[in-house]
mmCIF file of C-alpha atoms in Angstrom:
data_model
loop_
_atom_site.group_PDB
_atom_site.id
_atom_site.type_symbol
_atom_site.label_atom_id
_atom_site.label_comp_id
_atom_site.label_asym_id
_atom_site.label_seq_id
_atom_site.Cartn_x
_atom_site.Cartn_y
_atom_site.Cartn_z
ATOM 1 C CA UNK W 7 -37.590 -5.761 1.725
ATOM 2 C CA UNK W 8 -37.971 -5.442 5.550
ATOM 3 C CA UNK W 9 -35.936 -1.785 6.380
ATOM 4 C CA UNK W 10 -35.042 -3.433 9.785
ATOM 5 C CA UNK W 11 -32.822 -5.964 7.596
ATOM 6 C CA UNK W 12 -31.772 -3.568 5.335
ATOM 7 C CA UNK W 13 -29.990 -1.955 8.374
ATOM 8 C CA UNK W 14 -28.106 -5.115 9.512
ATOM 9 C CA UNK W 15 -26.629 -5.789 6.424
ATOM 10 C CA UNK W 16 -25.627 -2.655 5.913
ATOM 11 C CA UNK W 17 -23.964 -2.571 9.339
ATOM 12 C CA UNK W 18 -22.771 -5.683 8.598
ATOM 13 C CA UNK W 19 -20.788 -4.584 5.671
ATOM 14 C CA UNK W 20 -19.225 -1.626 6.629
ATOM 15 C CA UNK W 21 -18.076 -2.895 10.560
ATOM 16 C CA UNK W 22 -18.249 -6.771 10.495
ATOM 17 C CA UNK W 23 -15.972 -7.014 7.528
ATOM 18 C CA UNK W 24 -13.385 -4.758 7.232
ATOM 19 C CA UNK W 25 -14.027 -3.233 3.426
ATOM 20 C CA UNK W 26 -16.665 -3.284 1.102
ATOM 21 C CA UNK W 27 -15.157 -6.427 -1.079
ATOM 22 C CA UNK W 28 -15.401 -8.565 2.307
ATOM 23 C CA UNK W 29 -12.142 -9.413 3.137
ATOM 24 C CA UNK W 30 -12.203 -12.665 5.909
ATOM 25 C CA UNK W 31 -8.573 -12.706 6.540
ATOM 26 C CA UNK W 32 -5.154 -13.954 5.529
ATOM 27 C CA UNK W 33 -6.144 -17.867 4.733
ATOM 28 C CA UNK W 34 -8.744 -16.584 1.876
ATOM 29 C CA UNK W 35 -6.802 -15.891 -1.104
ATOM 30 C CA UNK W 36 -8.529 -14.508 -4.624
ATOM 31 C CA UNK W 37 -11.976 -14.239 -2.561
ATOM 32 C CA UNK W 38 -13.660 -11.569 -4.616
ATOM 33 C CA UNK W 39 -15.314 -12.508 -7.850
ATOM 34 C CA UNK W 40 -15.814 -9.376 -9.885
ATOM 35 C CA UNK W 41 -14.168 -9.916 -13.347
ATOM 36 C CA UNK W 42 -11.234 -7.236 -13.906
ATOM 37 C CA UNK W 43 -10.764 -5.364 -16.513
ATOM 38 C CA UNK W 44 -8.387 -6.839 -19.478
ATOM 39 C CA UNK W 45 -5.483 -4.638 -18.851
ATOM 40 C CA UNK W 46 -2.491 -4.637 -22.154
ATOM 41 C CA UNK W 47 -0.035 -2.501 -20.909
ATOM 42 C CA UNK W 48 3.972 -2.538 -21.120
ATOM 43 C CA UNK W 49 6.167 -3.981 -18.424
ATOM 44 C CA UNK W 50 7.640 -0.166 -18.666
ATOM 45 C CA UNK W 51 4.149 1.393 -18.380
ATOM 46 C CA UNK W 52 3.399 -1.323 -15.226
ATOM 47 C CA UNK W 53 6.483 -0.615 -13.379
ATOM 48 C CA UNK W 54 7.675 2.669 -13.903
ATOM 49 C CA UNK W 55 11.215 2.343 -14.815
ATOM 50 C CA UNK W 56 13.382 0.702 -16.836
ATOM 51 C CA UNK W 57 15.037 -2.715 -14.860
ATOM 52 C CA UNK W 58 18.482 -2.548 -14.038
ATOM 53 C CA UNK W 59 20.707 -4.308 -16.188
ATOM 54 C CA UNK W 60 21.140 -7.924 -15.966
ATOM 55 C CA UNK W 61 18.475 -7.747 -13.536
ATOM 56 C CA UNK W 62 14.969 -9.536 -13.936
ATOM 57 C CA UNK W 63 11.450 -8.977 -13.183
ATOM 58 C CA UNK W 64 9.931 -10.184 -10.332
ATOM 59 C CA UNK W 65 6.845 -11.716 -12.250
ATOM 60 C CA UNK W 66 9.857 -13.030 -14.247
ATOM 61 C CA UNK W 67 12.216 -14.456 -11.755
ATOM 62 C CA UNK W 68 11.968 -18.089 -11.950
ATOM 63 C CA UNK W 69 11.007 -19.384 -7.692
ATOM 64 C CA UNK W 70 13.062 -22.151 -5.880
ATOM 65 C CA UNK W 71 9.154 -23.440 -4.892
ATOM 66 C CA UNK W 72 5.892 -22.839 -5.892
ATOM 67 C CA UNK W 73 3.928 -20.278 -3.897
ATOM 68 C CA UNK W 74 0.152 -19.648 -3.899
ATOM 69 C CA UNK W 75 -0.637 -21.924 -6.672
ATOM 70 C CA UNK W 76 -3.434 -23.593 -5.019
ATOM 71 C CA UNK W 77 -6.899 -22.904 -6.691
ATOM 72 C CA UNK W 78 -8.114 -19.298 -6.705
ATOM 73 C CA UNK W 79 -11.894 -19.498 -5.486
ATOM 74 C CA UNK W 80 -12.351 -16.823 -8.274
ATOM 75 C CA UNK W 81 -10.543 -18.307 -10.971
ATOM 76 C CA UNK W 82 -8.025 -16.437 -10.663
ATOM 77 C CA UNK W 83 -5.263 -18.349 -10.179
ATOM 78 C CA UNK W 84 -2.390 -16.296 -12.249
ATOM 79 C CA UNK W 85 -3.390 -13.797 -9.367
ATOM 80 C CA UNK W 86 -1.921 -16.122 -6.943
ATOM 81 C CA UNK W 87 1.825 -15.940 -7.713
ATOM 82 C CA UNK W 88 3.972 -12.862 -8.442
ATOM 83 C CA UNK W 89 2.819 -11.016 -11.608
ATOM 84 C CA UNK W 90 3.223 -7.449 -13.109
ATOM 85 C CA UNK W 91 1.866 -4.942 -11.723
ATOM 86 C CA UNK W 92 -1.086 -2.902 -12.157
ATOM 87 C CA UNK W 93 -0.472 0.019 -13.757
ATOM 88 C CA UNK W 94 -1.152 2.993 -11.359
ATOM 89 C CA UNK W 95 -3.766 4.345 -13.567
ATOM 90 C CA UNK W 96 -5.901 1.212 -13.581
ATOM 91 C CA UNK W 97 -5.456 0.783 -9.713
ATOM 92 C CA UNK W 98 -6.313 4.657 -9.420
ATOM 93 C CA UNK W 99 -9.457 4.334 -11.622
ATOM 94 C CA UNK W 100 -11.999 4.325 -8.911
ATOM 95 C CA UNK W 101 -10.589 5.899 -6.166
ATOM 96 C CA UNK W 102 -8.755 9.081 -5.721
ATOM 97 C CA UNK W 103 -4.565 9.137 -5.764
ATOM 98 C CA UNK W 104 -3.013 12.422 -4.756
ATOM 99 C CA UNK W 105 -0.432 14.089 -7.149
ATOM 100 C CA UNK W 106 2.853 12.301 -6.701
ATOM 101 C CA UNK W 107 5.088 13.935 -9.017
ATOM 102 C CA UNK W 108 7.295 11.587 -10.837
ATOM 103 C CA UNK W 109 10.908 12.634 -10.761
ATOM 104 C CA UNK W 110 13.862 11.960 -13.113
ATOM 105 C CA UNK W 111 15.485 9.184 -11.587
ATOM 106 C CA UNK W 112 19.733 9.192 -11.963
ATOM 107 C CA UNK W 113 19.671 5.372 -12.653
ATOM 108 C CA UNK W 114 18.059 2.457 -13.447
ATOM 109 C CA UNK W 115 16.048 -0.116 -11.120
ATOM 110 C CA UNK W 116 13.691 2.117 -9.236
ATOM 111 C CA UNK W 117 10.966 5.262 -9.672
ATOM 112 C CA UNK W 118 11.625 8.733 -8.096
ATOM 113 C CA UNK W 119 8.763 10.732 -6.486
ATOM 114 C CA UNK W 120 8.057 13.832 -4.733
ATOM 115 C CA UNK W 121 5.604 13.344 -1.950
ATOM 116 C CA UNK W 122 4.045 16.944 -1.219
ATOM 117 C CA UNK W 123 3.455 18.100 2.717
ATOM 118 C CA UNK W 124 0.096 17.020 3.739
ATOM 119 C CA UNK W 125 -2.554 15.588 5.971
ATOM 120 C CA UNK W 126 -2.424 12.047 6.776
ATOM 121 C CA UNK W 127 -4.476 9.626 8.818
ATOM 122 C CA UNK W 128 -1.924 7.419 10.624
ATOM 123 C CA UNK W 129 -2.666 4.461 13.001
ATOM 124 C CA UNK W 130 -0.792 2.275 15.077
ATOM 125 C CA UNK W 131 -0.154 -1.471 14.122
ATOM 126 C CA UNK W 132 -0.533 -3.342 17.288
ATOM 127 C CA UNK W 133 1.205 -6.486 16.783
ATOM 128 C CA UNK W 134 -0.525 -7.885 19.819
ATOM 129 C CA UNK W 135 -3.677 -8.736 18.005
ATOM 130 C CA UNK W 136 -4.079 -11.890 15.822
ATOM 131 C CA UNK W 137 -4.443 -9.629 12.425
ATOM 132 C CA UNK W 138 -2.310 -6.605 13.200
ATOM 133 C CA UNK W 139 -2.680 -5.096 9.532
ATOM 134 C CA UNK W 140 -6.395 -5.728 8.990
ATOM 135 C CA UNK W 141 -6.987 -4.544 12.265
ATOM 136 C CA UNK W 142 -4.679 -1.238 11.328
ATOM 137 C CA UNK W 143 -7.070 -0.891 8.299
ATOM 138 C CA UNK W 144 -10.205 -1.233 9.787
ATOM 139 C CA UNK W 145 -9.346 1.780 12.093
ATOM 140 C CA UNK W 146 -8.683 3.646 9.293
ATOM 141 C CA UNK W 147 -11.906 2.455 7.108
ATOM 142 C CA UNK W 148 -13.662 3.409 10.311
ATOM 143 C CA UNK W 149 -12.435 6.894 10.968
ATOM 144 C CA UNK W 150 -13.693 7.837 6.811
ATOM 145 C CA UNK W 151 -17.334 6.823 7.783
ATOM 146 C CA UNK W 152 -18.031 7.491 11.147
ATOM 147 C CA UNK W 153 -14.881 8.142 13.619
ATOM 148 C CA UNK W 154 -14.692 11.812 13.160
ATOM 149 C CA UNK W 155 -15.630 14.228 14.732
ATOM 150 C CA UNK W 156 -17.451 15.757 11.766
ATOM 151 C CA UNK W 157 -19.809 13.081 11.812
ATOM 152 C CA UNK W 158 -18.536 12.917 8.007
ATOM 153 C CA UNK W 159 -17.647 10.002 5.208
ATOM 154 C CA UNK W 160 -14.441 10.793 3.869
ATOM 155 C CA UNK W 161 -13.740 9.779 0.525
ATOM 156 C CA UNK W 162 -10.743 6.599 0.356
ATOM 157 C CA UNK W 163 -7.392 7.566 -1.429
ATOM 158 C CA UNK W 164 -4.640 5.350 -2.575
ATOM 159 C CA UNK W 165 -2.267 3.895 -1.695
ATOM 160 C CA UNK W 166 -2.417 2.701 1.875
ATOM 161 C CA UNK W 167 0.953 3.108 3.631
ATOM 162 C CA UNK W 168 2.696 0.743 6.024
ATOM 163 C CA UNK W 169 5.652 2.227 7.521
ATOM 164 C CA UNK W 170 8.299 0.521 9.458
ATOM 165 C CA UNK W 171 9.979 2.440 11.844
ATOM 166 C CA UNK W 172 13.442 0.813 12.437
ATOM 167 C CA UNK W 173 16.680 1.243 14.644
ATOM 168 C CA UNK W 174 20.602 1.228 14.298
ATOM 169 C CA UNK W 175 20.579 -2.435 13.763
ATOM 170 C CA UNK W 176 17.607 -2.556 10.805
ATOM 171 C CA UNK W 177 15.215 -3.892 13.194
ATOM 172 C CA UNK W 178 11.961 -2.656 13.068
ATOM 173 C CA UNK W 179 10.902 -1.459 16.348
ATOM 174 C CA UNK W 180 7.282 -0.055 15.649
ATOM 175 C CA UNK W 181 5.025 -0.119 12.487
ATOM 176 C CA UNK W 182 2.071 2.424 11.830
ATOM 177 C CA UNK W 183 -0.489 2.480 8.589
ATOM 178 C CA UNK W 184 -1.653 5.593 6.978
ATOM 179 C CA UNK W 185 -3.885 7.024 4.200
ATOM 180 C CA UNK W 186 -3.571 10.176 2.879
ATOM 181 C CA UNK W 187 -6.858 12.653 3.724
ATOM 182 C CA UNK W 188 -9.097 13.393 0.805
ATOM 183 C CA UNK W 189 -8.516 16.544 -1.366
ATOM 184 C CA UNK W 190 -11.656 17.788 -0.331
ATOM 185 C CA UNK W 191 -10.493 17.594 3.959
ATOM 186 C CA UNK W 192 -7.340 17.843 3.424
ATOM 187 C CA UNK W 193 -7.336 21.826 4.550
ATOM 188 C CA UNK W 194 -8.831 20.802 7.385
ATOM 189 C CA UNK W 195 -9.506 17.629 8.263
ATOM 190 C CA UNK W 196 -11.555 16.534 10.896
ATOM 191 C CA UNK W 197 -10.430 15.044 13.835
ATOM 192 C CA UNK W 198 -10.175 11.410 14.746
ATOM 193 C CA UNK W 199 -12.739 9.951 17.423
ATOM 194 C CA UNK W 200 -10.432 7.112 18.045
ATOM 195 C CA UNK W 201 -7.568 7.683 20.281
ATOM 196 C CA UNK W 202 -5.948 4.695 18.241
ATOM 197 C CA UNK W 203 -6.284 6.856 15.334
ATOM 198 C CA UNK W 204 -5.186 10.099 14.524
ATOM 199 C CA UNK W 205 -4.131 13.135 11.918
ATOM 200 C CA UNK W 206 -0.242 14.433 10.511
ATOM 201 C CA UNK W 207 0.481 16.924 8.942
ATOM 202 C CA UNK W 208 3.849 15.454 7.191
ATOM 203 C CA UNK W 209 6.636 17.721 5.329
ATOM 204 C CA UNK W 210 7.831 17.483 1.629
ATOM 205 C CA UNK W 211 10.103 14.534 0.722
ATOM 206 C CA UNK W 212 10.975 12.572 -2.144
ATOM 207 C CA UNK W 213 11.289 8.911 -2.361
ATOM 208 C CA UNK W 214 12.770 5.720 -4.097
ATOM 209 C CA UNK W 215 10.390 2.506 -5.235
ATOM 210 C CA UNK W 216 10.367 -0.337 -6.877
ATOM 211 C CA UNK W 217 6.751 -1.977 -8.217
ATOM 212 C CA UNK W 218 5.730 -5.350 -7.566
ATOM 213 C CA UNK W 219 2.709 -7.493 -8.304
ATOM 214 C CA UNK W 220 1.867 -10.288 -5.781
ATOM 215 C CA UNK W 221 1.783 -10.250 -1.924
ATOM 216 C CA UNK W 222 3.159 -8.072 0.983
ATOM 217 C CA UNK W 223 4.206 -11.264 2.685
ATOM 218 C CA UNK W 224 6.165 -13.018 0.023
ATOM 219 C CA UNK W 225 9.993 -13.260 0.273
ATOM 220 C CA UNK W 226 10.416 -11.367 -3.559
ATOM 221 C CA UNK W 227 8.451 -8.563 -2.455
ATOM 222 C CA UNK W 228 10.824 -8.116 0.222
ATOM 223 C CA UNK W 229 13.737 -8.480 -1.706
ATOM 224 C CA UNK W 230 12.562 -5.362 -3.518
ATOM 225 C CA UNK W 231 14.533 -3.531 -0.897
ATOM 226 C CA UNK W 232 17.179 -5.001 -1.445
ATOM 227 C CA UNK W 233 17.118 -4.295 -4.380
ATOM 228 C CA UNK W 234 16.201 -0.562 -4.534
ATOM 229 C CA UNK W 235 18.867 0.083 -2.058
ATOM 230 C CA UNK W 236 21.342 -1.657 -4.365
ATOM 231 C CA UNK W 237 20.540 0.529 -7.361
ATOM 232 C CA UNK W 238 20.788 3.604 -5.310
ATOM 233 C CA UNK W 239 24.097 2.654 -3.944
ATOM 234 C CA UNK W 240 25.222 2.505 -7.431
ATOM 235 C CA UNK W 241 24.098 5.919 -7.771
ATOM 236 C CA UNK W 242 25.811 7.303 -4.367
ATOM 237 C CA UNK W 243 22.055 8.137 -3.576
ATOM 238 C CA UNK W 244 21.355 7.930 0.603
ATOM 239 C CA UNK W 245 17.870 6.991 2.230
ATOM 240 C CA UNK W 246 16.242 7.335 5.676
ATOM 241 C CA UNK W 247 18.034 3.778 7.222
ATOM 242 C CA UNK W 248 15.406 4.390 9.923
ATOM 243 C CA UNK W 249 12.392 3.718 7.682
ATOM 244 C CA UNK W 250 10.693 1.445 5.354
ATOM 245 C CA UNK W 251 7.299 1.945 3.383
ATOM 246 C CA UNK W 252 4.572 -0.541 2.237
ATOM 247 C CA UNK W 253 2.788 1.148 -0.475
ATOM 248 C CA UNK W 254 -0.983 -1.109 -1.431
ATOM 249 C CA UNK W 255 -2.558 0.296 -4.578
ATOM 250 C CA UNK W 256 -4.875 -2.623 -4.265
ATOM 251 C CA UNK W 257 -6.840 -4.787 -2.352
ATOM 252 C CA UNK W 258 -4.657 -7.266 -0.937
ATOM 253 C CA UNK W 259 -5.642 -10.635 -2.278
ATOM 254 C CA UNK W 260 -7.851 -9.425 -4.620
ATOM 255 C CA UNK W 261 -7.439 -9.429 -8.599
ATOM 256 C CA UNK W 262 -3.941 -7.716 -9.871
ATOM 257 C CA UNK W 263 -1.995 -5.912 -7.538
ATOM 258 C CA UNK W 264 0.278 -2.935 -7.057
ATOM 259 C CA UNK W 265 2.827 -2.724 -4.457
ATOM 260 C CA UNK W 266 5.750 -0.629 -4.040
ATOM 261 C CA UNK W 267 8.544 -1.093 -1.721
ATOM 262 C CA UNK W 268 9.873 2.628 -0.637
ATOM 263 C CA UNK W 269 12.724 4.409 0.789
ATOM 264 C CA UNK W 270 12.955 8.179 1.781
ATOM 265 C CA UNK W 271 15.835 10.037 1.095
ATOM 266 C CA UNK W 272 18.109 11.509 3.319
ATOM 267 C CA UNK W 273 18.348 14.465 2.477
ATOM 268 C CA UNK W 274 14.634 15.780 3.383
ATOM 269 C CA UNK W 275 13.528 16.485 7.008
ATOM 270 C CA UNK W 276 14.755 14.533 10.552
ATOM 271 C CA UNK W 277 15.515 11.066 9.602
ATOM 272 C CA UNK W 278 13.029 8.827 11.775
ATOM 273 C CA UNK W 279 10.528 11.273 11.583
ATOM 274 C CA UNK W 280 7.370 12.355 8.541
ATOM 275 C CA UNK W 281 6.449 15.022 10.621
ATOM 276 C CA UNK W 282 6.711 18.735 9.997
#
């Protein structure tokens, strides 16, 4: 094969696209054609925690109107409404997840972790662009293969974080995305070429979640929140009310997912703030 075209594709892949499945953006649903694994797990085992009583699943909750159930280019068209989850140790099977502890939790209804202080890659979402989250992403695809000043590919972790920052009134006034640094940089990682783009060092804190399989923009996923703050309150438990988090296991839109929606507690560090 010609090494000159060789190049361009390769160039192709890892700038014109985004990741290395080929994401095109948010009207192509179930793009990506590799056949999953067959997965048997428990809905314990896929969530994490047992459901709050009287409550019911989100891949069970029956939906006032059909979402996503056109056809799945991939055949995949179970994919295309909410679901359960993958387990966490299928979506961590090829890449590396850092060492979230999981916590006794004092209720029902949600999973408790400790998060240990580390490096993170954060980056701005600019809402000003016409794909503010793939654009987010990209940045930080970009800075593990070539925007560091290392000159070093970084290995990708799990999950990618979406935080929204928020104020008195619950409204989110800024968003940011961030991955957590590879094991293997995460002494010292290298700095960020990007000015867009750049490295925390966050504190210790422990955190609330609820799974869900299906997308970040549907309205269930969101009512995870509510949700996870309800079973708190029942436990007198207090969060950050200056911060949400968007935990992707998976590629969005493609195969199974794993999301988790994810509130901080109060009681570690300056609320509004990851940093040590």
């Amino acid at each position: 094969m010609n090494r000159g075209f060789v190049v361009v594709l390769f160039l192709a892949a890892v700038l014109g696209l985004g990741d290395c499945h080929g994401y095109k953006g948010p009207e192509w649903r179930q793009t990506y054609d590799k056949e999953e694994p067959k997965e048997e797990a428990s809905e314990l085992k896929a969530y994490g925690y047992e459901e709050g009583e009287d409550w019911v699943r989100p891949h069970e909750e029956p939906l006032e109107e059909e979402i996503h159930m056109m056809d799945a280019p991939n055949g995949q068209h179970y994919n295309m409404r909410p679901h359960m989850p993958k387990t966490e140790d299928m979506a961590c099977s090829h890449y590396e997840c850092p060492e979230f502890p999981v916590l006794e939790s004092a209720g029902c209804g949600y999973m408790t972790r400790y998060i240990p202080s580390a490096h993170w890659i954060v980056t701005t979402v600019d809402f000003s662009v016409p794909e503010p989250a793939r654009e987010a992403y990209i940045r930080l695809h970009r800075y593990r293969y070539k925007n560091n000043d290392a000159g070093v590919r970084i290995p990708s972790t799990r999950p990618t974080l979406t935080l929204e920052w928020l104020d008195e009134n619950g409204d989110m006034t800024h968003s940011e995305m961030a991955m957590y640094v590879s094991e293997e940089f995460q002494d010292v990682p290298p700095a960020s070429t990007d000015p867009l783009t750049y490295i925390e060092k966050w504190e210790d804190f422990t955190v609330y979640s609820r799974s869900y399989g299906g997308y970040l923009e549907d309205n269930l996923f969101e009512e995870q929140f509510d949700l996870l703050g309800e079973a708190l309150s029942d436990q007198g438990i207090e969060t950050d009310k200056f911060l949400r988090i968007k935990a992707a296991f998976t590629y969005h839109r493609y195969g199974s997912q794993r999301l988790e929606a994810i509130l901080r507690s109060s009681k570690n560090g300056r609320q509004g703030s990851l940093a040590e």
